[in-house]
Structure formats: structure tokens, C-alpha cells
């Protein structure tokens, strides 16, 4: 059974059911039933048209559920809409479904969470980590979003900013290695950029390309993380970097700055530096100042503290860090790094060990543990 094939077909099947009148929650349940049936049937009897098969089975499952609590007239109306046999159209419905999930009846945060769960394939835990909230809180938010859109006709699409935020979070999950969705997020953002003339769409595409260009150098052969300053820049994809910079420059020239353009500008400065030592940290701080004016994200302020520590010295960075909550993810790891830069190795070693216990991924935990062990070895 090709699980990647099933995952790639799921958004399109869900979009077909929604367009044909199914409410979102019922459509999602029907698609899940169809996927279970596919896992059972396909290994011995693979269909010639997988998407058409899933659409037919999912629609029938939706109708079966509807019959249990709808009147005879309602049932007959639904039956008249059953898809005709034959190949399903080869239209990519994924991007359309992103817009449908960003429905005006939902708050932006709920729309993002629902889309990540229903379309992006992320777990509730991954979405909660992206939002910096407990998993239980996120589970309740997604459940409320499903209830809100149940029975709502998707005749009003959501806004571009919500879709962009969804695509960025999906890309970040794929880029982290937990779920391989980075390339898919780039593909969909390219589609959106071709369809909509919007500087922030271009800014997001540039940001994704500039980050993705460094992906091959982010891990060592044994799977361990390689910090940006230690990465082999000869392995960076220069063609992708050039494309990202070109897209960013065109977007900035329109003088409609947004947060994705500002983040892309930071990434471009890192990509432009021949070595870590030649990074223009002063200009990066300036871009973080622009970004802080556009968003109140604590993550932006944390990253700015690191940049200040590089531009003005570690003590200046620690002063910036002191103004932030120590409950912020990766706050302890940043504090450890800046204390090491300041020469306070005992404190840095202790903080690296603390940060390892708080790390959200196994790779980060191992990296921080090695950093603590390295400093402790030097202290003996």
C-alpha cells in the first residue's frame, strides 16, 4: 500500500465532497472511511483510477451517514448528486481546499489549525508545538473549528494571509524533518504566486526557497544537526538561492513590506555571506526591528536577541534576552549560546543541559546534549 499516494490524493477527494455539498466534518469522516477501505482492498485489487475510486467510496460513505438522520427527500436529493462512474478530473484541488478551510466563519488561528490537521496531515501535537500551546488546548480548538464549519456552505473563501500562514507552518514542519512536507508547501506557494499578484505571497516563496536551499547541509551523515555557522556552504543550492533573492528583490521594490518579506530578507543576508564570520549582523538586526514592528511574535524577539549578540556582543544579546520570558521555546538554548560566547562556560554547560531536556525534537536534544558534554570536557 502506497501511503504517500493516499496522502497526496486525500485533499483532492475532500475538496470534491465539499464542492458537492457535504459539510466539512462529515466529508472528512467519509474520506477517512474511504482511506481505511483502500488500505483493505487495494493490495489485492488496485483501481485504475485511484482518485476516482476514493471519490466514489467516500461519497457513498457520506451518503450512508446522511441517510441515518435525514428525511427521505433529503436522501433522494443527495443521491442525485452522486458522481458518475469514470475517471475523475486530474485537477489539483489542494490549494483550493486551503482557501476553503480559511473560511470567514472561523478565526484565523482556528482556520490555520483546522487546515493543518485536515489538509496538511500534521498531528495535533505538531500543530500545538507550532502555536506554542498545550496539545489539549489545540485539540479543543480543532474540534470547535470542525463544529463551526459543520453544515456551513463554503461559498466564501478565506483570505490570503490565513492561507500563507498555513503554508508557512506546513513548510516549517516539513523542514524540521518530522513530516516531509517542505517541497509540497513550496509547490503550492508557487501555484499561489502564479495565480495572485501579492508581494507577501512572493515574500513567502522567497523565504521558503532560501531556507530550502540550505537543507542538504543542515544535518551530518549520522543525522545530527549542524548549526548554521558550521554548515558547508558549498552544499547550498546556489540556483535556489538566486531564485529566492530575485523574487524577494522584486517584492521589496513594490514598497509593501510584510513579515514574510522581512524574514526572507534575513535569510537572504545569511545566504549572501561567503562565511559565517562575514555575515552582516548589523543589517540583520535592522530587519528584525522591521519584523518586530510588523508582528508581536516572541520568536522574532528571541531571534533578534541572537542577532544583537552577534552584532553588539554577547552581553548585549543577554540583555535583550532578559526581557523575554524564560518559558519561551529555545530561550534556554539561546542563553547557553550567548553565555558561551561571553566566556562563562560553566553557566553555558548547565544551560545547554537544561535546554536538552526541553528540546522539542530528538535531533535538537542530542545536539544540545553534545554541546553540554563538550563544554564540561573543557572544564575538567
mmCIF file of C-alpha atoms in Angstrom:
data_model
loop_
_atom_site.group_PDB
_atom_site.id
_atom_site.type_symbol
_atom_site.label_atom_id
_atom_site.label_comp_id
_atom_site.label_asym_id
_atom_site.label_seq_id
_atom_site.Cartn_x
_atom_site.Cartn_y
_atom_site.Cartn_z
ATOM 1 C CA UNK A 1 0.000 0.000 0.000
ATOM 2 C CA UNK A 2 1.445 3.379 -1.103
ATOM 3 C CA UNK A 3 0.783 5.650 1.889
ATOM 4 C CA UNK A 4 2.320 8.652 0.102
ATOM 5 C CA UNK A 5 -0.152 8.186 -2.766
ATOM 6 C CA UNK A 6 -3.071 8.100 -0.328
ATOM 7 C CA UNK A 7 -1.815 11.222 1.432
ATOM 8 C CA UNK A 8 -1.419 13.097 -1.868
ATOM 9 C CA UNK A 9 -4.929 12.175 -3.017
ATOM 10 C CA UNK A 10 -6.716 12.994 0.246
ATOM 11 C CA UNK A 11 -7.015 16.818 -0.164
ATOM 12 C CA UNK A 12 -8.430 16.490 -3.680
ATOM 13 C CA UNK A 13 -11.013 13.908 -2.615
ATOM 14 C CA UNK A 14 -12.037 16.043 0.358
ATOM 15 C CA UNK A 15 -12.400 19.093 -1.904
ATOM 16 C CA UNK A 16 -14.677 17.178 -4.312
ATOM 17 C CA UNK A 17 -17.010 16.167 -1.475
ATOM 18 C CA UNK A 18 -17.144 19.718 -0.087
ATOM 19 C CA UNK A 19 -17.891 21.164 -3.523
ATOM 20 C CA UNK A 20 -20.712 18.678 -3.946
ATOM 21 C CA UNK A 21 -22.414 19.879 -0.787
ATOM 22 C CA UNK A 22 -21.011 17.794 2.063
ATOM 23 C CA UNK A 23 -20.321 19.708 5.261
ATOM 24 C CA UNK A 24 -16.664 19.673 6.186
ATOM 25 C CA UNK A 25 -16.772 17.431 9.264
ATOM 26 C CA UNK A 26 -18.929 14.786 7.549
ATOM 27 C CA UNK A 27 -16.779 14.929 4.413
ATOM 28 C CA UNK A 28 -13.604 14.411 6.431
ATOM 29 C CA UNK A 29 -15.138 11.381 8.182
ATOM 30 C CA UNK A 30 -16.234 9.916 4.850
ATOM 31 C CA UNK A 31 -12.764 10.364 3.333
ATOM 32 C CA UNK A 32 -11.172 8.676 6.340
ATOM 33 C CA UNK A 33 -13.564 5.722 5.891
ATOM 34 C CA UNK A 34 -12.615 5.529 2.219
ATOM 35 C CA UNK A 35 -8.907 5.507 3.091
ATOM 36 C CA UNK A 36 -9.455 2.625 5.516
ATOM 37 C CA UNK A 37 -11.294 0.733 2.788
ATOM 38 C CA UNK A 38 -8.455 1.468 0.342
ATOM 39 C CA UNK A 39 -5.905 0.001 2.741
ATOM 40 C CA UNK A 40 -8.041 -3.143 2.898
ATOM 41 C CA UNK A 41 -8.864 -3.528 -0.804
ATOM 42 C CA UNK A 42 -6.058 -2.028 -2.887
ATOM 43 C CA UNK A 43 -3.277 -4.527 -2.102
ATOM 44 C CA UNK A 44 -5.292 -7.271 -3.866
ATOM 45 C CA UNK A 45 -7.355 -5.172 -6.270
ATOM 46 C CA UNK A 46 -5.707 -1.849 -7.142
ATOM 47 C CA UNK A 47 -8.023 0.540 -9.055
ATOM 48 C CA UNK A 48 -7.068 2.008 -12.408
ATOM 49 C CA UNK A 49 -8.208 5.442 -11.231
ATOM 50 C CA UNK A 50 -7.274 5.763 -7.513
ATOM 51 C CA UNK A 51 -8.739 9.242 -7.053
ATOM 52 C CA UNK A 52 -11.999 8.325 -8.782
ATOM 53 C CA UNK A 53 -12.258 5.218 -6.603
ATOM 54 C CA UNK A 54 -11.729 7.245 -3.422
ATOM 55 C CA UNK A 55 -14.243 9.900 -4.502
ATOM 56 C CA UNK A 56 -16.893 7.269 -5.214
ATOM 57 C CA UNK A 57 -16.347 5.338 -1.980
ATOM 58 C CA UNK A 58 -16.096 8.492 0.167
ATOM 59 C CA UNK A 59 -19.240 9.949 -1.358
ATOM 60 C CA UNK A 60 -21.147 6.740 -0.748
ATOM 61 C CA UNK A 61 -19.937 6.650 2.853
ATOM 62 C CA UNK A 62 -21.102 10.245 3.253
ATOM 63 C CA UNK A 63 -24.493 9.343 1.836
ATOM 64 C CA UNK A 64 -24.775 6.330 4.128
ATOM 65 C CA UNK A 65 -24.159 8.569 7.147
ATOM 66 C CA UNK A 66 -26.639 11.133 5.869
ATOM 67 C CA UNK A 67 -29.394 8.541 5.432
ATOM 68 C CA UNK A 68 -29.304 7.727 9.147
ATOM 69 C CA UNK A 69 -30.627 11.144 10.226
ATOM 70 C CA UNK A 70 -32.068 12.868 7.129
ATOM 71 C CA UNK A 71 -35.553 12.759 5.643
ATOM 72 C CA UNK A 72 -36.417 10.688 2.523
ATOM 73 C CA UNK A 73 -36.492 13.789 0.369
ATOM 74 C CA UNK A 74 -33.084 14.858 1.675
ATOM 75 C CA UNK A 75 -31.712 11.404 0.940
ATOM 76 C CA UNK A 76 -33.038 11.451 -2.606
ATOM 77 C CA UNK A 77 -31.533 14.895 -3.250
ATOM 78 C CA UNK A 78 -28.153 13.677 -2.072
ATOM 79 C CA UNK A 79 -28.358 10.531 -4.226
ATOM 80 C CA UNK A 80 -28.981 12.638 -7.347
ATOM 81 C CA UNK A 81 -25.577 14.250 -6.819
ATOM 82 C CA UNK A 82 -23.594 11.008 -6.722
ATOM 83 C CA UNK A 83 -20.552 11.280 -9.021
ATOM 84 C CA UNK A 84 -20.901 9.433 -12.297
ATOM 85 C CA UNK A 85 -18.591 6.432 -12.875
ATOM 86 C CA UNK A 86 -15.405 7.042 -14.804
ATOM 87 C CA UNK A 87 -12.072 8.789 -14.382
ATOM 88 C CA UNK A 88 -12.032 11.750 -12.009
ATOM 89 C CA UNK A 89 -10.669 15.046 -13.339
ATOM 90 C CA UNK A 90 -6.927 15.452 -12.852
ATOM 91 C CA UNK A 91 -7.266 18.898 -11.261
ATOM 92 C CA UNK A 92 -5.099 19.691 -8.237
ATOM 93 C CA UNK A 93 -7.655 20.709 -5.619
ATOM 94 C CA UNK A 94 -5.222 21.046 -2.724
ATOM 95 C CA UNK A 95 -4.701 24.805 -2.967
ATOM 96 C CA UNK A 96 -8.439 25.370 -3.354
ATOM 97 C CA UNK A 97 -9.037 23.341 -0.226
ATOM 98 C CA UNK A 98 -6.582 25.555 1.675
ATOM 99 C CA UNK A 99 -8.775 28.535 0.813
ATOM 100 C CA UNK A 100 -11.949 26.689 1.692
ATOM 101 C CA UNK A 101 -10.619 25.845 5.147
ATOM 102 C CA UNK A 102 -9.761 29.506 5.741
ATOM 103 C CA UNK A 103 -13.498 30.215 5.970
ATOM 104 C CA UNK A 104 -14.685 33.615 7.267
ATOM 105 C CA UNK A 105 -16.764 31.889 9.952
ATOM 106 C CA UNK A 106 -13.521 30.804 11.647
ATOM 107 C CA UNK A 107 -10.964 32.901 13.457
ATOM 108 C CA UNK A 108 -7.598 32.953 11.651
ATOM 109 C CA UNK A 109 -5.945 30.796 14.328
ATOM 110 C CA UNK A 110 -8.726 28.191 14.147
ATOM 111 C CA UNK A 111 -8.645 28.185 10.348
ATOM 112 C CA UNK A 112 -4.910 27.567 10.354
ATOM 113 C CA UNK A 113 -5.198 24.755 12.888
ATOM 114 C CA UNK A 114 -8.057 23.077 11.012
ATOM 115 C CA UNK A 115 -6.222 23.246 7.683
ATOM 116 C CA UNK A 116 -3.003 21.871 9.112
ATOM 117 C CA UNK A 117 -4.914 18.933 10.551
ATOM 118 C CA UNK A 118 -7.291 18.224 7.643
ATOM 119 C CA UNK A 119 -5.133 19.119 4.636
ATOM 120 C CA UNK A 120 -1.542 19.271 5.824
ATOM 121 C CA UNK A 121 -1.647 15.909 7.574
ATOM 122 C CA UNK A 122 0.009 17.234 10.744
ATOM 123 C CA UNK A 123 -0.760 15.730 14.125
ATOM 124 C CA UNK A 124 -2.418 17.753 16.871
ATOM 125 C CA UNK A 125 0.877 17.653 18.800
ATOM 126 C CA UNK A 126 2.824 19.164 15.876
ATOM 127 C CA UNK A 127 0.249 21.921 15.434
ATOM 128 C CA UNK A 128 0.275 22.680 19.163
ATOM 129 C CA UNK A 129 4.075 22.997 19.095
ATOM 130 C CA UNK A 130 3.874 25.435 16.178
ATOM 131 C CA UNK A 131 1.387 27.562 18.144
ATOM 132 C CA UNK A 132 3.262 27.274 21.450
ATOM 133 C CA UNK A 133 0.168 25.930 23.258
ATOM 134 C CA UNK A 134 -0.582 22.652 25.094
ATOM 135 C CA UNK A 135 -1.731 19.739 22.950
ATOM 136 C CA UNK A 136 -5.075 19.520 24.795
ATOM 137 C CA UNK A 137 -5.782 23.182 24.050
ATOM 138 C CA UNK A 138 -5.096 22.659 20.372
ATOM 139 C CA UNK A 139 -7.288 19.534 20.258
ATOM 140 C CA UNK A 140 -10.194 21.569 21.646
ATOM 141 C CA UNK A 141 -9.548 24.361 19.141
ATOM 142 C CA UNK A 142 -9.621 21.962 16.200
ATOM 143 C CA UNK A 143 -12.794 20.298 17.489
ATOM 144 C CA UNK A 144 -14.524 23.676 17.827
ATOM 145 C CA UNK A 145 -13.439 24.610 14.288
ATOM 146 C CA UNK A 146 -14.944 21.398 12.917
ATOM 147 C CA UNK A 147 -18.213 22.065 14.728
ATOM 148 C CA UNK A 148 -18.281 25.643 13.454
ATOM 149 C CA UNK A 149 -17.957 24.698 9.794
ATOM 150 C CA UNK A 150 -20.290 21.696 10.013
ATOM 151 C CA UNK A 151 -23.296 22.487 7.865
ATOM 152 C CA UNK A 152 -21.738 25.705 6.521
ATOM 153 C CA UNK A 153 -21.643 26.124 2.754
ATOM 154 C CA UNK A 154 -18.174 27.050 1.548
ATOM 155 C CA UNK A 155 -19.365 29.807 -0.789
ATOM 156 C CA UNK A 156 -16.984 32.396 0.694
ATOM 157 C CA UNK A 157 -13.295 31.634 0.560
ATOM 158 C CA UNK A 158 -10.839 32.641 3.234
ATOM 159 C CA UNK A 159 -8.239 35.383 2.909
ATOM 160 C CA UNK A 160 -4.722 35.165 1.527
ATOM 161 C CA UNK A 161 -2.974 35.962 4.831
ATOM 162 C CA UNK A 162 -4.524 32.929 6.542
ATOM 163 C CA UNK A 163 -3.554 30.645 3.662
ATOM 164 C CA UNK A 164 0.008 31.988 3.730
ATOM 165 C CA UNK A 165 0.290 31.285 7.451
ATOM 166 C CA UNK A 166 -0.914 27.732 6.896
ATOM 167 C CA UNK A 167 1.563 27.140 4.086
ATOM 168 C CA UNK A 168 4.421 28.526 6.190
ATOM 169 C CA UNK A 169 3.631 26.293 9.162
ATOM 170 C CA UNK A 170 3.347 23.258 6.886
ATOM 171 C CA UNK A 171 6.734 24.156 5.364
ATOM 172 C CA UNK A 172 8.302 24.513 8.804
ATOM 173 C CA UNK A 173 7.089 21.066 9.849
ATOM 174 C CA UNK A 174 8.458 19.572 6.647
ATOM 175 C CA UNK A 175 11.732 21.449 7.028
ATOM 176 C CA UNK A 176 12.179 20.126 10.551
ATOM 177 C CA UNK A 177 12.129 16.577 9.216
ATOM 178 C CA UNK A 178 9.134 15.446 11.315
ATOM 179 C CA UNK A 179 6.915 15.410 8.235
ATOM 180 C CA UNK A 180 8.300 15.707 4.718
ATOM 181 C CA UNK A 181 6.006 18.490 3.547
ATOM 182 C CA UNK A 182 8.502 21.225 2.636
ATOM 183 C CA UNK A 183 8.553 20.520 -1.102
ATOM 184 C CA UNK A 184 4.760 20.311 -1.203
ATOM 185 C CA UNK A 185 4.453 23.672 0.580
ATOM 186 C CA UNK A 186 6.825 25.231 -1.962
ATOM 187 C CA UNK A 187 4.836 23.733 -4.849
ATOM 188 C CA UNK A 188 1.562 25.145 -3.546
ATOM 189 C CA UNK A 189 3.111 28.557 -2.846
ATOM 190 C CA UNK A 190 4.397 28.638 -6.437
ATOM 191 C CA UNK A 191 0.843 27.956 -7.598
ATOM 192 C CA UNK A 192 -0.475 30.744 -5.396
ATOM 193 C CA UNK A 193 2.205 33.167 -6.633
ATOM 194 C CA UNK A 194 1.263 32.378 -10.239
ATOM 195 C CA UNK A 195 -2.415 32.986 -9.515
ATOM 196 C CA UNK A 196 -2.223 36.046 -7.225
ATOM 197 C CA UNK A 197 -0.139 39.191 -7.647
ATOM 198 C CA UNK A 198 0.646 39.784 -3.974
ATOM 199 C CA UNK A 199 4.035 40.845 -2.520
ATOM 200 C CA UNK A 200 3.612 38.722 0.617
ATOM 201 C CA UNK A 201 2.977 35.610 -1.484
ATOM 202 C CA UNK A 202 6.241 36.366 -3.254
ATOM 203 C CA UNK A 203 7.906 37.025 0.095
ATOM 204 C CA UNK A 204 6.823 33.652 1.437
ATOM 205 C CA UNK A 205 8.001 31.845 -1.697
ATOM 206 C CA UNK A 206 11.384 33.581 -1.444
ATOM 207 C CA UNK A 207 11.663 32.672 2.243
ATOM 208 C CA UNK A 208 10.896 29.013 1.558
ATOM 209 C CA UNK A 209 13.404 28.814 -1.290
ATOM 210 C CA UNK A 210 16.180 30.454 0.739
ATOM 211 C CA UNK A 211 15.653 28.077 3.662
ATOM 212 C CA UNK A 212 15.234 25.007 1.459
ATOM 213 C CA UNK A 213 18.474 25.827 -0.370
ATOM 214 C CA UNK A 214 20.388 25.030 2.845
ATOM 215 C CA UNK A 215 18.570 21.823 3.675
ATOM 216 C CA UNK A 216 21.276 19.393 2.483
ATOM 217 C CA UNK A 217 23.810 20.948 4.875
ATOM 218 C CA UNK A 218 21.623 21.077 7.980
ATOM 219 C CA UNK A 219 22.394 17.533 9.128
ATOM 220 C CA UNK A 220 25.558 15.421 9.276
ATOM 221 C CA UNK A 221 25.707 11.893 7.766
ATOM 222 C CA UNK A 222 24.812 10.471 11.191
ATOM 223 C CA UNK A 223 21.665 12.621 11.313
ATOM 224 C CA UNK A 224 22.947 15.107 13.875
ATOM 225 C CA UNK A 225 22.139 18.802 13.494
ATOM 226 C CA UNK A 226 24.718 21.145 12.000
ATOM 227 C CA UNK A 227 24.347 24.786 13.195
ATOM 228 C CA UNK A 228 24.223 27.472 10.508
ATOM 229 C CA UNK A 229 27.688 28.785 11.355
ATOM 230 C CA UNK A 230 29.199 25.313 10.854
ATOM 231 C CA UNK A 231 27.368 24.328 7.682
ATOM 232 C CA UNK A 232 29.269 23.536 4.483
ATOM 233 C CA UNK A 233 28.162 26.452 2.322
ATOM 234 C CA UNK A 234 29.454 24.654 -0.746
ATOM 235 C CA UNK A 235 26.466 22.323 -0.376
ATOM 236 C CA UNK A 236 23.938 25.156 -0.504
ATOM 237 C CA UNK A 237 21.813 25.233 -3.657
ATOM 238 C CA UNK A 238 23.028 28.432 -5.318
ATOM 239 C CA UNK A 239 20.401 28.254 -8.053
ATOM 240 C CA UNK A 240 17.609 28.152 -5.496
ATOM 241 C CA UNK A 241 19.230 30.986 -3.551
ATOM 242 C CA UNK A 242 19.458 33.128 -6.692
ATOM 243 C CA UNK A 243 15.811 32.463 -7.473
ATOM 244 C CA UNK A 244 14.754 33.335 -3.931
ATOM 245 C CA UNK A 245 16.780 36.563 -3.888
ATOM 246 C CA UNK A 246 15.370 37.598 -7.272
ATOM 247 C CA UNK A 247 11.785 37.021 -6.129
ATOM 248 C CA UNK A 248 12.459 38.916 -2.890
ATOM 249 C CA UNK A 249 14.010 41.920 -4.632
ATOM 250 C CA UNK A 250 11.007 42.223 -6.933
ATOM 251 C CA UNK A 251 8.636 42.057 -3.960
ATOM 252 C CA UNK A 252 10.574 44.632 -1.898
ATOM 253 C CA UNK A 253 10.622 47.008 -4.862
ATOM 254 C CA UNK A 254 6.842 47.330 -4.539
ATOM 255 C CA UNK A 255 7.284 49.009 -1.131
ATOM 256 C CA UNK A 256 4.537 46.985 0.580
ATOM 257 C CA UNK A 257 6.626 45.329 3.274
ATOM 258 C CA UNK A 258 5.169 42.374 5.138
ATOM 259 C CA UNK A 259 6.500 39.908 7.665
ATOM 260 C CA UNK A 260 7.372 37.197 5.132
ATOM 261 C CA UNK A 261 9.389 39.651 3.046
ATOM 262 C CA UNK A 262 11.258 40.777 6.155
ATOM 263 C CA UNK A 263 12.012 37.184 7.163
ATOM 264 C CA UNK A 264 13.168 36.446 3.625
ATOM 265 C CA UNK A 265 15.499 39.453 3.792
ATOM 266 C CA UNK A 266 17.139 37.968 6.906
ATOM 267 C CA UNK A 267 17.507 34.606 5.162
ATOM 268 C CA UNK A 268 18.989 36.320 2.104
ATOM 269 C CA UNK A 269 21.654 38.025 4.224
ATOM 270 C CA UNK A 270 22.669 34.653 5.671
ATOM 271 C CA UNK A 271 22.750 33.126 2.175
ATOM 272 C CA UNK A 272 24.800 36.019 0.805
ATOM 273 C CA UNK A 273 27.620 35.693 3.366
ATOM 274 C CA UNK A 274 30.591 33.701 1.992
ATOM 275 C CA UNK A 275 31.436 32.629 5.563
ATOM 276 C CA UNK A 276 29.688 32.804 8.923
ATOM 277 C CA UNK A 277 32.195 35.439 10.074
ATOM 278 C CA UNK A 278 31.244 37.712 7.157
ATOM 279 C CA UNK A 279 27.522 37.729 7.985
ATOM 280 C CA UNK A 280 26.116 41.280 8.085
ATOM 281 C CA UNK A 281 24.610 41.012 11.563
ATOM 282 C CA UNK A 282 24.030 44.758 11.866
ATOM 283 C CA UNK A 283 21.705 44.688 8.864
ATOM 284 C CA UNK A 284 20.035 41.537 10.191
ATOM 285 C CA UNK A 285 19.237 43.353 13.448
ATOM 286 C CA UNK A 286 17.706 46.157 11.377
ATOM 287 C CA UNK A 287 15.489 43.681 9.556
ATOM 288 C CA UNK A 288 14.437 42.134 12.863
ATOM 289 C CA UNK A 289 13.482 45.634 14.018
ATOM 290 C CA UNK A 290 11.266 45.912 10.922
ATOM 291 C CA UNK A 291 9.833 42.480 11.626
ATOM 292 C CA UNK A 292 9.142 43.327 15.276
ATOM 293 C CA UNK A 293 7.145 46.317 14.070
ATOM 294 C CA UNK A 294 5.022 44.058 11.882
ATOM 295 C CA UNK A 295 4.373 41.268 14.381
ATOM 296 C CA UNK A 296 4.415 40.854 18.134
ATOM 297 C CA UNK A 297 5.845 37.337 17.890
ATOM 298 C CA UNK A 298 8.042 36.338 20.838
ATOM 299 C CA UNK A 299 10.015 34.128 18.455
ATOM 300 C CA UNK A 300 11.004 37.229 16.471
ATOM 301 C CA UNK A 301 12.241 38.914 19.655
ATOM 302 C CA UNK A 302 14.194 35.780 20.577
ATOM 303 C CA UNK A 303 15.884 35.667 17.180
ATOM 304 C CA UNK A 304 16.598 39.374 17.434
ATOM 305 C CA UNK A 305 18.399 38.788 20.747
ATOM 306 C CA UNK A 306 20.692 36.323 18.992
ATOM 307 C CA UNK A 307 21.374 38.822 16.190
ATOM 308 C CA UNK A 308 22.111 41.603 18.715
ATOM 309 C CA UNK A 309 24.507 39.232 20.474
ATOM 310 C CA UNK A 310 26.371 38.736 17.205
ATOM 311 C CA UNK A 311 26.329 42.390 16.168
ATOM 312 C CA UNK A 312 26.988 44.120 19.519
ATOM 313 C CA UNK A 313 28.470 41.352 21.636
ATOM 314 C CA UNK A 314 27.043 38.543 23.783
ATOM 315 C CA UNK A 315 26.301 40.742 26.800
ATOM 316 C CA UNK A 316 24.112 42.979 24.663
ATOM 317 C CA UNK A 317 22.324 39.855 23.460
ATOM 318 C CA UNK A 318 21.855 38.624 27.029
ATOM 319 C CA UNK A 319 20.381 41.997 27.984
ATOM 320 C CA UNK A 320 17.818 41.639 25.192
ATOM 321 C CA UNK A 321 17.128 38.061 26.254
ATOM 322 C CA UNK A 322 16.474 39.103 29.849
ATOM 323 C CA UNK A 323 13.377 40.995 28.706
ATOM 324 C CA UNK A 324 11.805 37.796 27.342
ATOM 325 C CA UNK A 325 10.011 35.017 29.189
ATOM 326 C CA UNK A 326 12.280 32.093 30.009
ATOM 327 C CA UNK A 327 9.302 29.814 29.204
ATOM 328 C CA UNK A 328 9.720 30.661 25.523
ATOM 329 C CA UNK A 329 10.829 27.599 23.495
ATOM 330 C CA UNK A 330 14.595 27.606 22.850
ATOM 331 C CA UNK A 331 15.087 30.518 25.281
ATOM 332 C CA UNK A 332 17.419 28.376 27.399
ATOM 333 C CA UNK A 333 19.389 27.219 24.363
ATOM 334 C CA UNK A 334 19.923 30.824 23.246
ATOM 335 C CA UNK A 335 21.002 31.795 26.761
ATOM 336 C CA UNK A 336 23.511 28.930 26.760
ATOM 337 C CA UNK A 337 24.959 30.041 23.422
ATOM 338 C CA UNK A 338 25.315 33.677 24.486
ATOM 339 C CA UNK A 339 26.921 32.734 27.830
ATOM 340 C CA UNK A 340 29.410 30.562 25.948
ATOM 341 C CA UNK A 341 30.194 33.464 23.636
ATOM 342 C CA UNK A 342 30.737 35.604 26.749
ATOM 343 C CA UNK A 343 33.211 33.084 28.159
ATOM 344 C CA UNK A 344 31.024 31.853 31.035
ATOM 345 C CA UNK A 345 31.490 28.163 30.251
ATOM 346 C CA UNK A 346 30.110 26.655 33.499
ATOM 347 C CA UNK A 347 26.833 28.536 33.104
ATOM 348 C CA UNK A 348 26.689 27.718 29.406
ATOM 349 C CA UNK A 349 27.219 23.990 30.058
ATOM 350 C CA UNK A 350 24.467 23.953 32.680
ATOM 351 C CA UNK A 351 22.057 25.789 30.387
ATOM 352 C CA UNK A 352 22.825 23.509 27.438
ATOM 353 C CA UNK A 353 21.917 20.529 29.615
ATOM 354 C CA UNK A 354 18.676 22.217 30.716
ATOM 355 C CA UNK A 355 17.821 23.096 27.133
ATOM 356 C CA UNK A 356 18.348 19.492 26.076
ATOM 357 C CA UNK A 357 15.608 18.368 28.487
ATOM 358 C CA UNK A 358 13.225 20.923 26.942
ATOM 359 C CA UNK A 359 14.103 20.224 23.291
ATOM 360 C CA UNK A 360 11.046 19.578 21.074
ATOM 361 C CA UNK A 361 12.806 17.061 18.828
ATOM 362 C CA UNK A 362 15.260 14.211 19.346
ATOM 363 C CA UNK A 363 17.793 15.800 16.987
ATOM 364 C CA UNK A 364 17.809 19.052 18.964
ATOM 365 C CA UNK A 365 18.083 17.189 22.252
ATOM 366 C CA UNK A 366 21.107 15.237 21.030
ATOM 367 C CA UNK A 367 22.750 18.389 19.673
ATOM 368 C CA UNK A 368 22.314 20.306 22.917
ATOM 369 C CA UNK A 369 23.494 17.324 24.967
ATOM 370 C CA UNK A 370 26.684 17.193 22.890
ATOM 371 C CA UNK A 371 27.203 20.921 23.414
ATOM 372 C CA UNK A 372 26.936 20.483 27.191
ATOM 373 C CA UNK A 373 29.324 17.498 27.116
ATOM 374 C CA UNK A 374 31.831 19.445 25.010
ATOM 375 C CA UNK A 375 31.962 22.333 27.499
ATOM 376 C CA UNK A 376 32.066 20.045 30.539
ATOM 377 C CA UNK A 377 35.031 18.220 28.995
ATOM 378 C CA UNK A 378 36.847 21.551 28.585
ATOM 379 C CA UNK A 379 36.168 22.434 32.249
ATOM 380 C CA UNK A 380 37.886 19.339 33.653
#
